[in-house]
Structures are given as structure tokens and as C-alpha cells.
PDB file of C-alpha atoms in Angstrom:
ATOM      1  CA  UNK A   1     -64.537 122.213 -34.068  1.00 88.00           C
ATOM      2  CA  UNK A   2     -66.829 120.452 -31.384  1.00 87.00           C
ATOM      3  CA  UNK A   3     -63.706 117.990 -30.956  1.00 90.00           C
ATOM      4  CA  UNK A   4     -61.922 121.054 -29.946  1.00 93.00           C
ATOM      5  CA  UNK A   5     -64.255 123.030 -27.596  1.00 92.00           C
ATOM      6  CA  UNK A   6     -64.376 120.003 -25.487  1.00 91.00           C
ATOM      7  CA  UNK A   7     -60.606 119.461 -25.506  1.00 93.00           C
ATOM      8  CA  UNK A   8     -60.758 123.099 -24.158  1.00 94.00           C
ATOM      9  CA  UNK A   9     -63.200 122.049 -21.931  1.00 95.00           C
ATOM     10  CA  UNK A  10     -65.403 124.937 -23.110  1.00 97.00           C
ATOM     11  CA  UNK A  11     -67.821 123.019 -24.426  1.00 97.00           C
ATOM     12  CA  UNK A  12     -71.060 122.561 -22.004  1.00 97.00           C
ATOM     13  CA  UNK A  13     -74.158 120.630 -22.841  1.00 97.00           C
ATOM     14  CA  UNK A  14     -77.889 120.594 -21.304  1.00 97.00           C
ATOM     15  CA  UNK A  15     -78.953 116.158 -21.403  1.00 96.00           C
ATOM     16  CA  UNK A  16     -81.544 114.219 -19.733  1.00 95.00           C
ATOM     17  CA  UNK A  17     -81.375 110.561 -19.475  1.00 95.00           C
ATOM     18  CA  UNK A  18     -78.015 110.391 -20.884  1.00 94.00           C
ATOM     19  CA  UNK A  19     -79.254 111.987 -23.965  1.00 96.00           C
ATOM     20  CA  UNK A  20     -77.527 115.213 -25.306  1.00 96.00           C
ATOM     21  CA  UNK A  21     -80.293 117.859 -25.784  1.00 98.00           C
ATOM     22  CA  UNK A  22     -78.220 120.728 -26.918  1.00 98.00           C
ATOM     23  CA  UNK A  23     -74.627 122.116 -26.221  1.00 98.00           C
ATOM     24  CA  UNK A  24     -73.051 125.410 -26.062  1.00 98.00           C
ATOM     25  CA  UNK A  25     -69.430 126.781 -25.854  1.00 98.00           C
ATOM     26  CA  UNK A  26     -67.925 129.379 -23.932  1.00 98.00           C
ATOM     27  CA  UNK A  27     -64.794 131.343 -23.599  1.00 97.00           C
ATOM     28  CA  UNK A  28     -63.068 134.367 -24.324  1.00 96.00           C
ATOM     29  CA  UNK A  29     -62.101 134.333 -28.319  1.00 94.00           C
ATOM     30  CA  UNK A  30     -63.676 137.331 -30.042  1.00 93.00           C
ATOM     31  CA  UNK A  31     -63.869 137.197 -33.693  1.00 90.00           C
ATOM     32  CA  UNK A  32     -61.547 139.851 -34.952  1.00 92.00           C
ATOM     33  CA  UNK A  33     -64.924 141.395 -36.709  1.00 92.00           C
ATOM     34  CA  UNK A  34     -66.320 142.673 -33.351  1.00 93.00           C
ATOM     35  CA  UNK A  35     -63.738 145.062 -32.472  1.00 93.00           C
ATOM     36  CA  UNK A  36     -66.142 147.212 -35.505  1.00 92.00           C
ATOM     37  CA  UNK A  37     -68.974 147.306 -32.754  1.00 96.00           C
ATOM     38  CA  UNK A  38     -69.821 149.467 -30.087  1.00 96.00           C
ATOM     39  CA  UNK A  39     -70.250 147.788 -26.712  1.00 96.00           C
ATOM     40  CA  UNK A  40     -72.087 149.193 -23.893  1.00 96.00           C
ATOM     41  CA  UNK A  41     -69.655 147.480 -21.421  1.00 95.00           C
ATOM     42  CA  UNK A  42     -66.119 148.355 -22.313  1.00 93.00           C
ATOM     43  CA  UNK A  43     -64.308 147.285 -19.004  1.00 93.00           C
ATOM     44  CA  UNK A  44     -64.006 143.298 -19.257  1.00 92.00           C
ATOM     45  CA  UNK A  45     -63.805 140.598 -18.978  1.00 97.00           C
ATOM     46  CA  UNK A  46     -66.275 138.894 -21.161  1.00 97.00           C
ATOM     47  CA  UNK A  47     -67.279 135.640 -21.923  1.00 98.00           C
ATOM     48  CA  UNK A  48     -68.325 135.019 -25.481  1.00 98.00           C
ATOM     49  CA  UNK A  49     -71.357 132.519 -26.407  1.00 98.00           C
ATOM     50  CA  UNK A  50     -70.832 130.482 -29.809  1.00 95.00           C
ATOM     51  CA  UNK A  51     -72.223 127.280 -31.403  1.00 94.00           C
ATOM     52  CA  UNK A  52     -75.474 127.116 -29.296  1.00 97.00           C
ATOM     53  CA  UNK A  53     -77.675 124.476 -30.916  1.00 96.00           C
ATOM     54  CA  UNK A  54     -80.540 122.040 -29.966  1.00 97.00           C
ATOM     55  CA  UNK A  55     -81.235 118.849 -30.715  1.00 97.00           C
ATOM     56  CA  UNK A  56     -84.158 119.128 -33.305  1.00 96.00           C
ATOM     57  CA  UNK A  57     -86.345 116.411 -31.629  1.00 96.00           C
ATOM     58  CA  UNK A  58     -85.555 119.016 -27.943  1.00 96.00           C
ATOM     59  CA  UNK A  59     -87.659 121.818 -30.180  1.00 94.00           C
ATOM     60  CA  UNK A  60     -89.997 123.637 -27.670  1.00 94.00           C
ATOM     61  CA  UNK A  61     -88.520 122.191 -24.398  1.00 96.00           C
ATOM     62  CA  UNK A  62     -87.110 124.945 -23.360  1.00 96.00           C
ATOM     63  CA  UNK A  63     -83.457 123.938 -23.586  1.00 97.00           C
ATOM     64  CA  UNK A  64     -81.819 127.154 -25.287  1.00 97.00           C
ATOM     65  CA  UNK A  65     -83.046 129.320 -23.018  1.00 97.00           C
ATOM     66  CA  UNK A  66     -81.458 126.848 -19.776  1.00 97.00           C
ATOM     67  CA  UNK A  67     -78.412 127.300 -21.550  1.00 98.00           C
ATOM     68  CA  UNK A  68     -78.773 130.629 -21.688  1.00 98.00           C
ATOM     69  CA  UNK A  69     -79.202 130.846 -18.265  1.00 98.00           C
ATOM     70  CA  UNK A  70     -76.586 128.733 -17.771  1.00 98.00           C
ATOM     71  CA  UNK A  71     -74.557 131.025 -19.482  1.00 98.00           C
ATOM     72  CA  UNK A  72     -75.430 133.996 -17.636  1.00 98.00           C
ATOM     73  CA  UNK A  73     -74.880 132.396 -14.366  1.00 98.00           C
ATOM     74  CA  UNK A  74     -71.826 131.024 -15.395  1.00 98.00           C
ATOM     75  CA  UNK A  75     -70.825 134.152 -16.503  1.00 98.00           C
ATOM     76  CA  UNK A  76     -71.406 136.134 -13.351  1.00 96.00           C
ATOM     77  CA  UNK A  77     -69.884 133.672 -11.006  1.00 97.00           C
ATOM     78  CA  UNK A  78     -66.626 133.806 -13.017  1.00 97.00           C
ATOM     79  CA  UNK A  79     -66.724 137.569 -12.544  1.00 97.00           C
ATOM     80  CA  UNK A  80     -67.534 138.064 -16.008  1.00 98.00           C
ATOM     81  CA  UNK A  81     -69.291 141.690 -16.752  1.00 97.00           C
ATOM     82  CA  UNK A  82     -70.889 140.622 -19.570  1.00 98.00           C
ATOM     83  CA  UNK A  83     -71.858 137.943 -22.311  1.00 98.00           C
ATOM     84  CA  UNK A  84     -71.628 138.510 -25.984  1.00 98.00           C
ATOM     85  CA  UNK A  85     -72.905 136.675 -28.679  1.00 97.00           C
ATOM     86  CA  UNK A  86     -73.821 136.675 -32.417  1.00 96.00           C
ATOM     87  CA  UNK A  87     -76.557 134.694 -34.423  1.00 96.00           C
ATOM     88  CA  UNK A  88     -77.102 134.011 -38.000  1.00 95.00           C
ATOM     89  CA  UNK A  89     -79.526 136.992 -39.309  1.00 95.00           C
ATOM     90  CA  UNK A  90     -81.972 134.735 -40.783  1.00 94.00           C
ATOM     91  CA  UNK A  91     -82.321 132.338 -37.554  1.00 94.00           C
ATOM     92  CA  UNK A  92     -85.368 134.569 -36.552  1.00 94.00           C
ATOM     93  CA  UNK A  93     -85.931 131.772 -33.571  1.00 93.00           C
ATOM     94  CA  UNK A  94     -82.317 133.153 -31.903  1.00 95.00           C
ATOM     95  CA  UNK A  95     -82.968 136.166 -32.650  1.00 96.00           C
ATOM     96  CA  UNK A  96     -86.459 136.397 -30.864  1.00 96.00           C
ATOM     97  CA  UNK A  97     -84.931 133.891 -27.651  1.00 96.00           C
ATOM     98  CA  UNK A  98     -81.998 136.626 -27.254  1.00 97.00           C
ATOM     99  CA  UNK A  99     -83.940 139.919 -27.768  1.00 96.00           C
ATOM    100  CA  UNK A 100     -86.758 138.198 -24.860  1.00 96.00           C
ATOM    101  CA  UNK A 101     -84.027 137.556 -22.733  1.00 97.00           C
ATOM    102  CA  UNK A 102     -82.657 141.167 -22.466  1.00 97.00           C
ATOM    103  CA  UNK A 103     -79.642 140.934 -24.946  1.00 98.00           C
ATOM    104  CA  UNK A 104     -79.181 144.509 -26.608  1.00 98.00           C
ATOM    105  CA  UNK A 105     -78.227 143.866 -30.496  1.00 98.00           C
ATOM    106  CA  UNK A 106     -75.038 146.073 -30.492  1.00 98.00           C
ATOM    107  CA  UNK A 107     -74.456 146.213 -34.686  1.00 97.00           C
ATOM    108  CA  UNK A 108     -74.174 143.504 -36.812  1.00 96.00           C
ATOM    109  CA  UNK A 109     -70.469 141.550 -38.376  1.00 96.00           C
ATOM    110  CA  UNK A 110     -70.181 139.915 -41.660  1.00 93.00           C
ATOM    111  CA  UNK A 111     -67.721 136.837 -42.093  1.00 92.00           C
ATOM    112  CA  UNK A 112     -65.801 135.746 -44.958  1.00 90.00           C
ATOM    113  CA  UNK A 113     -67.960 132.926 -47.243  1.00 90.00           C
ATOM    114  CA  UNK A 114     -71.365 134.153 -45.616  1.00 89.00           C
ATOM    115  CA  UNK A 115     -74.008 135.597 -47.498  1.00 90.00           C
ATOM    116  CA  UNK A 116     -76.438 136.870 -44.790  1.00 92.00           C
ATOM    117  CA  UNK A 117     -74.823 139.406 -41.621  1.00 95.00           C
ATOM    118  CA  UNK A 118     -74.438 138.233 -38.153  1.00 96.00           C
ATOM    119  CA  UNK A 119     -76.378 140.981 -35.727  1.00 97.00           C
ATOM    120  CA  UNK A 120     -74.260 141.458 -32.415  1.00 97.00           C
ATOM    121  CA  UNK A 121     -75.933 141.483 -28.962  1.00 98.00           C
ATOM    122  CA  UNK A 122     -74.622 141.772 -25.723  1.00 98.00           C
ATOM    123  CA  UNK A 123     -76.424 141.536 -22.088  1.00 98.00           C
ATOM    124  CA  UNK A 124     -74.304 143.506 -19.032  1.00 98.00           C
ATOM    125  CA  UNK A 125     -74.118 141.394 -16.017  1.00 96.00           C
ATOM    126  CA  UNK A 126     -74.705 142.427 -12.358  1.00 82.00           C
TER     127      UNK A 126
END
């Protein structure tokens, strides 16, 4: 999957030193389970966060939330109006970086094979 985002040349990471701290992807695919939830920003386009992840040893550095901001930038300079995003209901780290960041949680998705829901946010842009 990695092998592809970069392929895509969605794939972006956050290193130091020539080390990869942590990575994220982003682009346009929506999983076919939000079109259940209720966005505050209807009129598009939007860019979609997925696979954001840190290097374990990173922990506490601050990286996920520069790639966040990353992200956000990004975003807005590609005329995005806003960022969407989903993170596994028990990783109560993501969920506490995107709620102090100003994402709104929007609902919540399920997908096929997973045994915990996947709460929704999105944060409007300009």
C-alpha cells in the first residue's frame, strides 16, 4: 500500500538526518463509507488524510502534529476547502492530537474485518 502512495506520489514524510520520522498520504479517495456522514463543508474539493504514523522511537517530538500542519497548509494552497480524516476509535493519542487541533468529529464509519468504529472528523479551511 505504502509502495503505492509513493508511486502516486501522495505519499509525504516528515525526516531529519536522513531518517524517516513519520509519513502521511494525501489525496482525494473517499472510502465509499463516508458518503453516510454529514459534512459541514459540502462544496469541495477535499483532500483526504490516511495512513499517518510515527516512527515509535519519534514518540513526543512533535512530528504528527508537523504533518498535520503540513497537511493543512498543503491543503489550502491547493485550494482545498477542507481536510478529512478518520482514526481508529481506540487510538485515543489521534483522537486527542485531532480534536486539539480543531478537527470536528463528523460521525463515525465501520469497515469490513474491523471490530472497533472509525470516528470521522473534518477541519474547514480558510
Amino acid at each position: 500500500m505504502i509502495g503505492e502512495d509513493l508511486q502516486r506520489g501522495t505519499l509525504f514524510a516528515a525526516e531529519r538526518e536522513g531518517r524517516i520520522l513519520g509519513i502521511v498520504v494525501l489525496d482525494e479517495t473517499q472510502d465509499e463509507q463516508y458518503q453516510t456522514i454529514s459534512w459541514k463543508q459540502e462544496e469541495g474539493p477535499h483532500l483526504m488524510m490516511h495512513r499517518l504514523a510515527v516512527d515509535p522511537e519519534a514518540h513526543g517530538q512533535g512530528i504528527a502534529r508537523k504533518l498535520v500542519a503540513f497537511s493543512e497548509e498543503y491543503a489550502a494552497r491547493e485550494g482545498y476547502t477542507s481536510l478529512r480524516l478518520d482514526t481508529y476509535a481506540k487510538n485515543t493519542a489521534a483522537l486527542k492530537l485531532y480534536q486539539g487541533l480543531g478537527y470536528d468529529l463528523r460521525g463515525e464509519v465501520n469497515f469490513p474485518g474491523r471490530t472497533a468504529s472509525f470516528p470521522v472528523f473534518e477541519k474547514v479551511l480558510g
